[in-house]
């Protein structure tokens, strides 16, 4: 531990109280390891401030003592952005005690939540006032508003409501010099030059610590319809999406599932069963909602799927008969990664290309990867309508236990090259963190990297905010 770290820990104990400072290695360990358990960091302490003023004091002192801080929410991020460096040279700044919902207003269609509020808590609070925060994802029981904002998270409803960037109306944050940026007014129009709020969204904790966020709400869901459809190819899946979008505005979730992924889920996840009989090459999960109590969204989707069937766009379809069945359909989608892990070693790539190019990309990239690395199984599933899929490469059945370590890098480089050649992004919704930093540096245009570094240097000249993440 450095002198600076010791001084900061002592000052934090005095200022925040002993309970807000954790130094017991066994308590620290789970928070110093990333969610996937692949990256192990180390830190002498976790500091947990409970107010914006406390965060500002800690950051000011950290700057003075030159001690780097790693902001952390639920630690569910997929790019190890919240994992401290392995040499113990930074302290973790946990935002989980800043967990108040400061206000929630149906009239303004806005909620102001502190950074440590868990997504599911916000969902419930919005529901209580007849509203809804329309972003959701598998980690909703533990990920926080600060983490979601800092990674510009997406999820399964982006098709209709966009990523966090479209749902954040303002940000309050402590900047690296300890000053507070207050952007929570919720103004719909504000053209006073550069938007600090927008810079902080997706900054992965490298430009400051987000302490609270103003979030856009929409009317609560009155009814939803969840359907499962079989298609011959990703191309047909996209045809179905376009067919539906031309006829209704109620579709908000559209997830592609290959047969191989469904097989793994049925094999490894207890209590799951295929929604349709027979073998189908590809599947689509469709979710449609309405806020209008008089609209029969189920009947509408059933009619449209019937028409799609008649036109030969889909091979079969079934509408969930009730909420339990709807949840069972979603479980098939949400447990794909878990099933893959149960099957063996898997390399995950969260990538995007233009929506219209995605069907061809999935097919061609899978073929290219399987040809180049014999024995592996490549498949793409997820948010087809956003041009974002999780492109996973599974090891051959009898691969060596160190396959991931030995071959992972080369396979990922191959996939990233394919994505870049297709004009896409090597990180669609998970961020760069530390896992994708080298690839980002290798593949991003020079101008982009230059601008990123210049912004980082301007706002954090001492380099105390989340070092070693995002900016190469
Ligand atoms: C099961 C599962 C499903 C998921 N599904 C999706 C999905 O569909 N779509 C998607 O986009 N993502 C998904 N994710 C990942 C998603 O990015 C994270 O769940 C979430 O955005 C991170 O929130 P967190 O509070 O856990 O942040 P953490 O993991 O703690 O941190 C993530 C990053 O944000 C920074 N950070 C955290 N809090 C702050 C703050 N207050 N101020 C400044 N910086 C901060 C950290 O330093 C780090 O760089 C999934 C994760 C899991 C485990």
Short mmCIF file of C-alpha atoms and ligand atoms in Angstrom, two decimals:
data_model
loop_
_atom_site.label_atom_id
_atom_site.label_comp_id
_atom_site.label_asym_id
_atom_site.label_seq_id
_atom_site.Cartn_x
_atom_site.Cartn_y
_atom_site.Cartn_z
CA UNK A 1 0.00 0.00 0.00
CA UNK A 2 1.35 3.45 -0.87
CA UNK A 3 1.48 6.35 1.60
CA UNK A 4 -1.16 8.12 -0.46
CA UNK A 5 -3.50 5.16 -0.28
CA UNK A 6 -3.01 4.89 3.49
CA UNK A 7 -3.74 8.59 3.95
CA UNK A 8 -6.84 8.42 1.76
CA UNK A 9 -8.17 5.37 3.61
CA UNK A 10 -7.62 7.08 6.99
CA UNK A 11 -9.30 10.27 5.80
CA UNK A 12 -12.23 8.28 4.38
CA UNK A 13 -12.67 6.45 7.70
CA UNK A 14 -12.81 9.73 9.52
CA UNK A 15 -15.10 11.46 7.07
CA UNK A 16 -17.44 8.63 5.99
CA UNK A 17 -17.37 6.54 9.15
CA UNK A 18 -15.68 3.16 9.66
CA UNK A 19 -18.51 1.15 8.06
CA UNK A 20 -17.98 2.93 4.73
CA UNK A 21 -14.41 1.67 4.42
CA UNK A 22 -13.74 -2.01 3.80
CA UNK A 23 -10.17 -3.31 4.08
CA UNK A 24 -10.80 -6.99 4.86
CA UNK A 25 -9.32 -8.90 1.86
CA UNK A 26 -12.04 -11.58 1.96
CA UNK A 27 -14.77 -8.92 1.74
CA UNK A 28 -12.92 -7.12 -1.04
CA UNK A 29 -12.17 -10.16 -3.19
CA UNK A 30 -15.57 -10.61 -4.95
CA UNK A 31 -15.64 -6.91 -5.86
CA UNK A 32 -12.07 -7.01 -7.19
CA UNK A 33 -12.96 -9.76 -9.69
CA UNK A 34 -15.03 -9.14 -12.79
CA UNK A 35 -18.52 -10.63 -13.23
CA UNK A 36 -17.31 -13.40 -15.53
CA UNK A 37 -14.60 -14.29 -12.99
CA UNK A 38 -11.83 -13.95 -15.58
CA UNK A 39 -10.07 -10.76 -14.48
CA UNK A 40 -8.66 -10.58 -10.96
CA UNK A 41 -7.71 -7.19 -9.59
CA UNK A 42 -6.50 -6.11 -6.19
CA UNK A 43 -7.08 -3.12 -3.97
CA UNK A 44 -6.28 -2.21 -0.37
CA UNK A 45 -9.79 -0.80 0.23
CA UNK A 46 -13.32 -0.18 -0.93
CA UNK A 47 -14.65 3.29 -0.09
CA UNK A 48 -18.44 3.73 -0.04
CA UNK A 49 -19.60 7.33 0.11
CA UNK A 50 -23.31 7.99 0.69
CA UNK A 51 -23.75 11.47 -0.78
CA UNK A 52 -22.50 13.66 -3.62
CA UNK A 53 -20.61 15.80 -1.10
CA UNK A 54 -18.84 12.75 0.27
CA UNK A 55 -17.90 11.60 -3.26
CA UNK A 56 -16.57 15.10 -4.02
CA UNK A 57 -14.44 15.10 -0.87
CA UNK A 58 -12.97 11.69 -1.65
CA UNK A 59 -12.21 12.62 -5.26
CA UNK A 60 -10.62 15.93 -4.22
CA UNK A 61 -8.40 14.15 -1.73
CA UNK A 62 -7.57 11.38 -4.20
CA UNK A 63 -6.44 14.03 -6.69
CA UNK A 64 -4.33 15.73 -4.06
CA UNK A 65 -2.70 12.44 -3.03
CA UNK A 66 -2.54 11.14 -6.62
CA UNK A 67 -4.45 7.96 -5.72
CA UNK A 68 -6.48 6.54 -8.61
CA UNK A 69 -10.12 5.54 -8.04
CA UNK A 70 -12.17 2.85 -9.79
CA UNK A 71 -15.90 3.67 -9.65
CA UNK A 72 -18.06 0.61 -9.20
CA UNK A 73 -21.80 -0.11 -9.19
CA UNK A 74 -23.14 -3.67 -9.24
CA UNK A 75 -19.96 -5.11 -10.81
CA UNK A 76 -22.05 -6.80 -13.52
CA UNK A 77 -20.23 -5.14 -16.42
CA UNK A 78 -18.96 -7.40 -19.19
CA UNK A 79 -15.68 -5.65 -20.01
CA UNK A 80 -13.99 -5.68 -16.56
CA UNK A 81 -14.31 -1.89 -16.45
CA UNK A 82 -15.01 -1.91 -12.70
CA UNK A 83 -12.16 -4.28 -11.84
CA UNK A 84 -9.18 -2.53 -10.22
CA UNK A 85 -5.64 -3.00 -11.54
CA UNK A 86 -3.91 -6.18 -10.31
CA UNK A 87 -1.05 -4.26 -8.67
CA UNK A 88 -3.32 -2.73 -6.01
CA UNK A 89 -2.51 0.79 -7.21
CA UNK A 90 -6.12 2.07 -7.06
CA UNK A 91 -8.98 2.12 -4.56
CA UNK A 92 -12.48 0.93 -5.39
CA UNK A 93 -15.14 3.61 -5.04
CA UNK A 94 -18.37 1.73 -4.51
CA UNK A 95 -21.49 3.74 -5.33
CA UNK A 96 -23.92 1.23 -3.87
CA UNK A 97 -24.71 3.31 -0.76
CA UNK A 98 -25.94 6.17 -2.93
CA UNK A 99 -29.21 4.38 -3.48
CA UNK A 100 -31.99 6.94 -3.06
CA UNK A 101 -34.58 7.75 -5.66
CA UNK A 102 -34.60 11.51 -5.22
CA UNK A 103 -37.81 12.15 -7.12
CA UNK A 104 -40.17 10.47 -9.53
CA UNK A 105 -42.81 12.35 -11.44
CA UNK A 106 -45.45 11.05 -13.82
CA UNK A 107 -46.25 14.68 -14.77
CA UNK A 108 -42.66 15.42 -15.83
CA UNK A 109 -42.11 11.85 -17.06
CA UNK A 110 -38.85 11.93 -15.15
CA UNK A 111 -37.23 10.13 -12.28
CA UNK A 112 -34.02 11.21 -10.57
CA UNK A 113 -32.11 8.24 -9.18
CA UNK A 114 -28.79 8.19 -7.40
CA UNK A 115 -26.01 6.22 -9.04
CA UNK A 116 -26.30 3.20 -6.74
CA UNK A 117 -30.00 2.58 -7.31
CA UNK A 118 -30.46 -0.94 -8.67
CA UNK A 119 -32.32 -1.09 -11.99
CA UNK A 120 -35.11 -3.33 -10.62
CA UNK A 121 -35.71 -0.83 -7.80
CA UNK A 122 -36.18 1.93 -10.34
CA UNK A 123 -38.58 -0.28 -12.33
CA UNK A 124 -40.70 -0.77 -9.20
CA UNK A 125 -40.65 2.91 -8.25
CA UNK A 126 -41.75 3.93 -11.75
CA UNK A 127 -44.50 1.32 -11.69
CA UNK A 128 -45.87 2.75 -8.44
CA UNK A 129 -46.56 6.08 -10.14
CA UNK A 130 -48.11 4.47 -13.22
CA UNK A 131 -44.96 4.86 -15.30
CA UNK A 132 -42.16 2.73 -16.61
CA UNK A 133 -38.42 2.97 -17.12
CA UNK A 134 -38.21 1.08 -20.41
CA UNK A 135 -34.67 -0.30 -20.33
CA UNK A 136 -34.17 -3.78 -18.99
CA UNK A 137 -31.58 -6.52 -19.09
CA UNK A 138 -30.63 -9.79 -17.41
CA UNK A 139 -28.62 -8.13 -14.61
CA UNK A 140 -31.52 -5.87 -13.53
CA UNK A 141 -31.47 -7.26 -9.97
CA UNK A 142 -27.92 -6.02 -9.35
CA UNK A 143 -26.74 -3.52 -11.96
CA UNK A 144 -26.98 0.15 -10.99
CA UNK A 145 -28.08 3.35 -12.68
CA UNK A 146 -24.51 4.71 -12.49
CA UNK A 147 -23.09 1.59 -14.15
CA UNK A 148 -25.80 1.47 -16.81
CA UNK A 149 -25.19 5.13 -17.65
CA UNK A 150 -21.41 4.75 -17.63
CA UNK A 151 -21.57 1.81 -20.05
CA UNK A 152 -24.42 3.29 -22.14
CA UNK A 153 -26.13 -0.06 -21.65
CA UNK A 154 -28.68 -1.41 -24.12
CA UNK A 155 -30.69 -4.52 -23.36
CA UNK A 156 -33.77 -6.00 -24.95
CA UNK A 157 -35.96 -2.92 -25.48
CA UNK A 158 -33.52 -0.75 -27.46
CA UNK A 159 -35.49 -1.31 -30.66
CA UNK A 160 -38.21 1.05 -29.44
CA UNK A 161 -36.64 3.12 -26.66
CA UNK A 162 -32.93 3.29 -27.48
CA UNK A 163 -29.91 2.78 -25.21
CA UNK A 164 -29.24 4.68 -21.97
CA UNK A 165 -28.09 7.62 -24.09
CA UNK A 166 -31.67 8.20 -25.24
CA UNK A 167 -33.15 7.63 -21.81
CA UNK A 168 -30.86 9.88 -19.76
CA UNK A 169 -32.16 13.44 -19.45
CA UNK A 170 -29.30 14.68 -17.30
CA UNK A 171 -26.35 13.66 -15.17
CA UNK A 172 -24.90 14.82 -11.87
CA UNK A 173 -21.26 13.89 -11.48
CA UNK A 174 -18.12 14.62 -9.55
CA UNK A 175 -15.37 15.53 -12.01
CA UNK A 176 -11.76 14.43 -11.51
CA UNK A 177 -10.82 17.71 -9.78
CA UNK A 178 -13.59 17.21 -7.22
CA UNK A 179 -15.97 19.80 -8.69
CA UNK A 180 -19.62 18.86 -9.14
CA UNK A 181 -21.34 18.98 -12.51
CA UNK A 182 -25.10 19.38 -11.96
CA UNK A 183 -27.07 18.45 -15.04
CA UNK A 184 -30.30 17.23 -13.45
CA UNK A 185 -32.61 20.05 -14.48
CA UNK A 186 -34.27 17.78 -17.04
CA UNK A 187 -34.44 20.62 -19.58
CA UNK A 188 -35.68 19.38 -22.92
CA UNK A 189 -33.70 22.04 -24.70
CA UNK A 190 -30.29 23.32 -23.60
CA UNK A 191 -27.77 24.41 -26.21
CA UNK A 192 -24.95 25.77 -24.10
CA UNK A 193 -22.19 24.15 -26.09
CA UNK A 194 -20.58 20.77 -25.41
CA UNK A 195 -22.77 18.40 -23.45
CA UNK A 196 -20.93 17.11 -20.41
CA UNK A 197 -23.85 14.79 -19.75
CA UNK A 198 -23.35 13.10 -23.10
CA UNK A 199 -19.59 12.84 -22.52
CA UNK A 200 -20.16 11.10 -19.20
CA UNK A 201 -22.62 8.59 -20.69
CA UNK A 202 -20.52 5.66 -21.86
CA UNK A 203 -17.32 7.09 -20.32
CA UNK A 204 -16.92 3.98 -18.13
CA UNK A 205 -15.87 6.02 -15.11
CA UNK A 206 -12.85 7.53 -16.86
CA UNK A 207 -14.06 11.15 -16.80
CA UNK A 208 -15.71 11.39 -13.39
CA UNK A 209 -18.01 9.71 -10.92
CA UNK A 210 -21.70 9.80 -11.75
CA UNK A 211 -23.66 10.48 -8.56
CA UNK A 212 -27.24 10.81 -9.88
CA UNK A 213 -29.11 10.60 -13.18
CA UNK A 214 -32.38 12.10 -14.46
CA UNK A 215 -34.17 9.39 -16.41
CA UNK A 216 -36.97 9.52 -18.94
CA UNK A 217 -40.09 7.54 -18.10
CA UNK A 218 -42.87 6.30 -20.37
CA UNK A 219 -46.43 5.22 -19.52
CA UNK A 220 -46.70 1.83 -17.82
CA UNK A 221 -47.45 -1.26 -19.88
CA UNK A 222 -51.16 -2.12 -19.91
CA UNK A 223 -50.69 -5.41 -21.78
CA UNK A 224 -47.98 -7.33 -23.54
CA UNK A 225 -47.82 -10.13 -26.07
CA UNK A 226 -44.83 -12.45 -26.32
CA UNK A 227 -44.52 -14.76 -29.31
CA UNK A 228 -42.04 -17.33 -30.57
CA UNK A 229 -41.63 -17.78 -34.33
CA UNK A 230 -39.55 -20.11 -36.48
CA UNK A 231 -37.68 -18.81 -39.52
CA UNK A 232 -35.34 -20.32 -42.09
CA UNK A 233 -32.57 -17.76 -41.83
CA UNK A 234 -31.52 -14.50 -40.15
CA UNK A 235 -32.54 -12.77 -43.41
CA UNK A 236 -36.10 -14.04 -42.95
CA UNK A 237 -36.01 -12.95 -39.32
CA UNK A 238 -35.23 -9.41 -40.41
CA UNK A 239 -38.02 -9.65 -43.02
CA UNK A 240 -40.39 -10.52 -40.18
CA UNK A 241 -39.27 -7.51 -38.16
CA UNK A 242 -39.77 -5.17 -41.11
CA UNK A 243 -43.16 -6.79 -41.84
CA UNK A 244 -44.29 -6.18 -38.26
CA UNK A 245 -42.88 -2.67 -38.04
CA UNK A 246 -44.74 -1.66 -41.18
CA UNK A 247 -48.04 -2.65 -39.53
CA UNK A 248 -47.72 -1.87 -35.83
CA UNK A 249 -45.74 0.34 -33.47
CA UNK A 250 -46.15 -2.04 -30.55
CA UNK A 251 -43.09 -4.28 -31.15
CA UNK A 252 -40.32 -3.44 -28.68
CA UNK A 253 -38.33 -6.64 -28.34
CA UNK A 254 -37.06 -8.79 -31.19
CA UNK A 255 -34.45 -11.40 -30.34
CA UNK A 256 -32.82 -13.90 -32.68
CA UNK A 257 -32.09 -17.41 -31.37
CA UNK A 258 -30.27 -20.03 -33.47
CA UNK A 259 -31.33 -23.66 -33.17
CA UNK A 260 -27.94 -24.57 -31.73
CA UNK A 261 -28.45 -22.12 -28.83
CA UNK A 262 -31.97 -23.39 -28.19
CA UNK A 263 -30.63 -26.97 -28.10
CA UNK A 264 -28.08 -26.02 -25.45
CA UNK A 265 -30.70 -24.28 -23.31
CA UNK A 266 -33.03 -27.29 -23.49
CA UNK A 267 -30.10 -29.55 -22.61
CA UNK A 268 -28.71 -27.61 -19.65
CA UNK A 269 -31.43 -25.40 -18.15
CA UNK A 270 -33.92 -27.33 -16.05
CA UNK A 271 -37.61 -26.81 -16.71
CA UNK A 272 -37.24 -25.45 -20.25
CA UNK A 273 -39.10 -26.77 -23.26
CA UNK A 274 -39.24 -25.83 -26.93
CA UNK A 275 -42.20 -23.57 -27.75
CA UNK A 276 -42.70 -25.15 -31.20
CA UNK A 277 -42.67 -28.75 -32.29
CA UNK A 278 -40.26 -29.94 -34.96
CA UNK A 279 -36.80 -28.71 -35.90
CA UNK A 280 -36.33 -25.15 -37.07
CA UNK A 281 -33.07 -23.52 -38.09
CA UNK A 282 -33.66 -20.14 -36.44
CA UNK A 283 -36.09 -18.67 -33.95
CA UNK A 284 -37.31 -15.23 -33.07
CA UNK A 285 -38.76 -14.01 -29.80
CA UNK A 286 -41.12 -11.08 -30.33
CA UNK A 287 -42.37 -8.85 -27.54
CA UNK A 288 -45.07 -6.27 -28.19
CA UNK A 289 -46.58 -3.95 -25.59
CA UNK A 290 -49.21 -1.30 -25.30
CA UNK A 291 -49.93 1.39 -22.72
CA UNK A 292 -53.53 1.54 -23.99
CA UNK A 293 -55.91 -0.57 -21.88
CA UNK A 294 -58.33 -0.80 -24.83
CA UNK A 295 -55.78 -2.22 -27.27
CA UNK A 296 -55.70 -6.00 -27.69
CA UNK A 297 -52.03 -6.33 -28.49
CA UNK A 298 -52.18 -10.14 -28.32
CA UNK A 299 -54.84 -10.33 -31.03
CA UNK A 300 -52.88 -7.88 -33.17
CA UNK A 301 -49.63 -9.87 -32.99
CA UNK A 302 -51.47 -13.14 -33.58
CA UNK A 303 -53.12 -11.72 -36.69
CA UNK A 304 -49.83 -10.32 -38.01
CA UNK A 305 -47.93 -13.55 -37.41
CA UNK A 306 -50.73 -15.39 -39.22
CA UNK A 307 -50.26 -13.08 -42.21
CA UNK A 308 -46.45 -13.55 -42.05
CA UNK A 309 -47.00 -17.31 -42.07
CA UNK A 310 -49.24 -17.06 -45.11
CA UNK A 311 -46.64 -15.00 -46.93
CA UNK A 312 -43.98 -17.59 -46.16
CA UNK A 313 -41.86 -15.28 -44.01
CA UNK A 314 -42.07 -17.59 -41.01
CA UNK A 315 -42.47 -21.37 -40.78
CA UNK A 316 -44.50 -21.51 -37.57
CA UNK A 317 -45.34 -19.36 -34.54
CA UNK A 318 -46.99 -19.47 -31.16
CA UNK A 319 -48.26 -16.71 -28.90
CA UNK A 320 -47.66 -17.09 -25.17
CA UNK A 321 -51.03 -17.93 -23.62
CA UNK A 322 -50.27 -16.24 -20.31
CA UNK A 323 -47.58 -14.42 -18.32
CA UNK A 324 -45.99 -17.67 -17.13
CA UNK A 325 -45.54 -18.82 -20.71
CA UNK A 326 -44.25 -15.39 -21.74
CA UNK A 327 -41.63 -15.62 -19.00
CA UNK A 328 -40.79 -19.17 -20.11
CA UNK A 329 -40.13 -17.89 -23.66
CA UNK A 330 -37.88 -15.13 -22.30
CA UNK A 331 -36.04 -17.67 -20.16
CA UNK A 332 -35.06 -19.53 -23.31
CA UNK A 333 -33.43 -16.36 -24.58
CA UNK A 334 -31.96 -15.13 -21.29
CA UNK A 335 -30.22 -18.38 -20.36
CA UNK A 336 -28.29 -18.93 -23.59
CA UNK A 337 -24.98 -17.75 -22.08
CA UNK A 338 -25.54 -19.87 -18.97
CA UNK A 339 -26.26 -22.94 -21.11
CA UNK A 340 -23.16 -22.31 -23.19
CA UNK A 341 -21.03 -22.14 -20.06
CA UNK A 342 -22.48 -25.46 -18.94
CA UNK A 343 -21.58 -26.98 -22.31
CA UNK A 344 -17.95 -25.87 -22.28
CA UNK A 345 -15.61 -22.98 -22.98
CA UNK A 346 -17.08 -20.07 -24.89
CA UNK A 347 -15.63 -16.85 -26.26
CA UNK A 348 -18.15 -14.00 -26.26
CA UNK A 349 -18.14 -11.05 -28.66
CA UNK A 350 -20.69 -8.26 -28.34
CA UNK A 351 -20.64 -6.74 -31.80
CA UNK A 352 -22.70 -4.63 -34.16
CA UNK A 353 -22.95 -3.98 -37.87
CA UNK A 354 -25.58 -2.09 -39.87
CA UNK A 355 -28.96 -3.75 -39.30
CA UNK A 356 -29.47 -4.63 -42.97
CA UNK A 357 -26.02 -6.25 -43.12
CA UNK A 358 -26.42 -8.34 -39.98
CA UNK A 359 -28.17 -11.41 -41.44
CA UNK A 360 -25.41 -11.89 -44.01
CA UNK A 361 -22.73 -11.14 -41.43
CA UNK A 362 -23.99 -13.83 -39.05
CA UNK A 363 -23.93 -16.51 -41.72
CA UNK A 364 -20.66 -15.51 -43.39
CA UNK A 365 -18.74 -14.79 -40.19
CA UNK A 366 -19.84 -18.08 -38.61
CA UNK A 367 -18.69 -19.99 -41.69
CA UNK A 368 -15.39 -18.10 -41.82
CA UNK A 369 -14.63 -18.72 -38.13
CA UNK A 370 -15.52 -22.41 -38.27
CA UNK A 371 -13.37 -22.86 -41.36
CA UNK A 372 -10.40 -20.99 -39.91
CA UNK A 373 -10.57 -22.74 -36.50
CA UNK A 374 -11.70 -26.31 -37.17
CA UNK A 375 -13.88 -27.87 -34.47
CA UNK A 376 -15.27 -24.65 -32.97
CA UNK A 377 -18.97 -23.73 -33.21
CA UNK A 378 -19.77 -20.09 -33.98
CA UNK A 379 -23.22 -18.61 -33.60
CA UNK A 380 -24.91 -15.24 -33.28
CA UNK A 381 -27.92 -14.50 -31.11
CA UNK A 382 -29.66 -11.49 -29.65
CA UNK A 383 -30.75 -8.05 -30.69
CA UNK A 384 -31.07 -8.45 -34.46
CA UNK A 385 -33.25 -5.37 -34.85
CA UNK A 386 -30.47 -3.22 -33.34
CA UNK A 387 -27.81 -4.73 -35.61
CA UNK A 388 -26.28 -6.12 -32.40
CA UNK A 389 -25.66 -9.76 -31.74
CA UNK A 390 -23.63 -11.71 -29.26
CA UNK A 391 -21.30 -13.61 -31.53
CA UNK A 392 -20.09 -16.55 -29.51
CA UNK A 393 -17.47 -19.11 -30.42
CA UNK A 394 -17.59 -22.40 -28.56
CA UNK A 395 -14.60 -24.69 -28.14
CA UNK A 396 -14.62 -28.09 -29.79
CA UNK A 397 -16.04 -30.84 -27.57
CA UNK A 398 -12.62 -32.18 -26.60
CA UNK A 399 -10.71 -28.92 -26.50
CA UNK A 400 -7.86 -28.56 -23.99
CA UNK A 401 -8.84 -26.93 -20.68
CA UNK A 402 -6.67 -23.92 -21.55
CA UNK A 403 -8.29 -23.44 -24.98
CA UNK A 404 -9.68 -20.06 -23.94
CA UNK A 405 -6.29 -18.75 -22.84
CA UNK A 406 -4.35 -20.32 -25.71
CA UNK A 407 -6.63 -19.64 -28.68
CA UNK A 408 -9.01 -16.96 -27.44
CA UNK A 409 -6.93 -14.00 -28.45
CA UNK A 410 -6.37 -15.19 -32.00
CA UNK A 411 -10.04 -16.07 -32.52
CA UNK A 412 -11.15 -12.73 -31.13
CA UNK A 413 -8.75 -10.89 -33.42
CA UNK A 414 -10.17 -12.82 -36.35
CA UNK A 415 -13.76 -11.97 -35.37
CA UNK A 416 -12.90 -8.31 -34.70
CA UNK A 417 -11.25 -8.05 -38.12
CA UNK A 418 -14.41 -9.42 -39.75
CA UNK A 419 -16.54 -6.92 -37.82
CA UNK A 420 -14.26 -4.02 -38.71
CA UNK A 421 -14.18 -5.02 -42.38
CA UNK A 422 -17.99 -4.97 -42.30
CA UNK A 423 -17.90 -1.40 -40.95
CA UNK A 424 -19.11 -2.51 -37.52
CA UNK A 425 -18.21 -2.02 -33.87
CA UNK A 426 -16.29 -4.46 -31.67
CA UNK A 427 -18.33 -3.26 -28.70
CA UNK A 428 -22.03 -2.74 -29.27
CA UNK A 429 -23.33 -2.41 -25.71
CA UNK A 430 -20.79 -3.72 -23.21
CA UNK A 431 -18.11 -1.05 -23.49
CA UNK A 432 -14.34 -1.32 -23.81
CA UNK A 433 -13.26 -1.62 -20.17
CA UNK A 434 -9.93 -3.41 -19.96
CA UNK A 435 -10.91 -6.50 -21.95
CA UNK A 436 -11.29 -4.75 -25.31
CA UNK A 437 -8.74 -2.00 -24.86
CA UNK A 438 -6.00 -3.56 -26.98
CA UNK A 439 -8.38 -4.44 -29.77
CA UNK A 440 -9.89 -0.95 -29.64
CA UNK A 441 -6.39 0.53 -29.95
CA UNK A 442 -5.57 -1.82 -32.81
CA UNK A 443 -8.70 -1.22 -34.84
CA UNK A 444 -10.16 2.21 -34.11
CA UNK A 445 -9.42 5.03 -36.56
CA UNK A 446 -6.52 7.22 -35.41
CA UNK A 447 -8.73 10.31 -35.22
CA UNK A 448 -11.11 8.64 -32.80
CA UNK A 449 -8.32 7.54 -30.48
CA UNK A 450 -6.71 10.99 -30.64
CA UNK A 451 -9.97 12.75 -29.69
CA UNK A 452 -10.61 10.27 -26.88
CA UNK A 453 -7.15 10.79 -25.41
CA UNK A 454 -7.46 14.57 -25.71
CA UNK A 455 -10.78 14.57 -23.83
CA UNK A 456 -9.40 12.30 -21.14
CA UNK A 457 -6.29 14.48 -20.73
CA UNK A 458 -8.36 17.68 -20.57
CA UNK A 459 -10.75 16.43 -17.88
CA UNK A 460 -8.45 14.11 -15.94
CA UNK A 461 -4.90 15.43 -16.38
CA UNK A 462 -3.69 13.51 -13.29
CA UNK A 463 -5.11 10.23 -14.60
CA UNK A 464 -6.89 9.35 -11.34
CA UNK A 465 -10.22 8.21 -12.81
CA UNK A 466 -10.34 4.52 -13.61
CA UNK A 467 -6.84 4.14 -15.05
CA UNK A 468 -6.19 1.45 -17.64
CA UNK A 469 -9.76 1.43 -18.93
CA UNK A 470 -11.26 2.53 -22.24
CA UNK A 471 -8.71 5.11 -23.45
CA UNK A 472 -5.71 3.29 -24.97
C1 LIG B 1 -26.74 -11.40 -16.83
C2 LIG B 1 -26.28 -10.12 -17.48
C3 LIG B 1 -26.95 -9.64 -18.59
C4 LIG B 1 -26.56 -8.45 -19.19
N1 LIG B 1 -27.24 -8.03 -20.28
C5 LIG B 1 -26.89 -6.89 -20.86
C6 LIG B 1 -27.61 -6.41 -21.99
O1 LIG B 1 -28.53 -7.04 -22.48
N2 LIG B 1 -27.24 -5.22 -22.50
C7 LIG B 1 -26.21 -4.48 -21.98
O2 LIG B 1 -25.93 -3.40 -22.47
N3 LIG B 1 -25.49 -4.93 -20.95
C8 LIG B 1 -25.80 -6.09 -20.37
N4 LIG B 1 -25.09 -6.54 -19.29
C9 LIG B 1 -23.92 -5.76 -18.83
C10 LIG B 1 -24.31 -4.39 -18.35
O3 LIG B 1 -23.42 -3.46 -18.95
C11 LIG B 1 -24.19 -4.17 -16.90
O4 LIG B 1 -25.11 -5.03 -16.32
C12 LIG B 1 -24.47 -2.73 -16.40
O5 LIG B 1 -24.51 -1.75 -17.39
C13 LIG B 1 -23.36 -2.34 -15.51
O6 LIG B 1 -23.90 -1.86 -14.31
P1 LIG B 1 -23.13 -2.07 -12.96
O7 LIG B 1 -23.78 -1.20 -11.95
O8 LIG B 1 -22.99 -3.49 -12.60
O9 LIG B 1 -21.70 -1.43 -13.32
P2 LIG B 1 -20.25 -1.98 -12.99
O10 LIG B 1 -20.02 -3.30 -13.59
O11 LIG B 1 -19.99 -1.83 -11.55
O12 LIG B 1 -19.38 -0.90 -13.78
C14 LIG B 1 -19.39 -0.84 -15.18
C15 LIG B 1 -18.54 0.36 -15.65
O13 LIG B 1 -19.16 1.57 -15.23
C16 LIG B 1 -18.30 2.30 -14.33
N5 LIG B 1 -19.16 2.85 -13.29
C17 LIG B 1 -20.03 2.17 -12.48
N6 LIG B 1 -20.70 3.03 -11.71
C18 LIG B 1 -20.22 4.28 -12.00
C19 LIG B 1 -20.51 5.58 -11.54
N7 LIG B 1 -21.43 5.81 -10.61
N8 LIG B 1 -19.83 6.62 -12.06
C20 LIG B 1 -18.89 6.42 -13.01
N9 LIG B 1 -18.58 5.22 -13.50
C21 LIG B 1 -19.25 4.16 -13.00
C22 LIG B 1 -17.27 1.30 -13.84
O14 LIG B 1 -16.06 1.94 -13.50
C23 LIG B 1 -17.14 0.40 -15.05
O15 LIG B 1 -16.27 0.97 -15.99
C24 LIG B 1 -25.46 -7.73 -18.67
C25 LIG B 1 -24.79 -8.21 -17.55
C26 LIG B 1 -25.18 -9.39 -16.96
C27 LIG B 1 -24.43 -9.88 -15.75
#
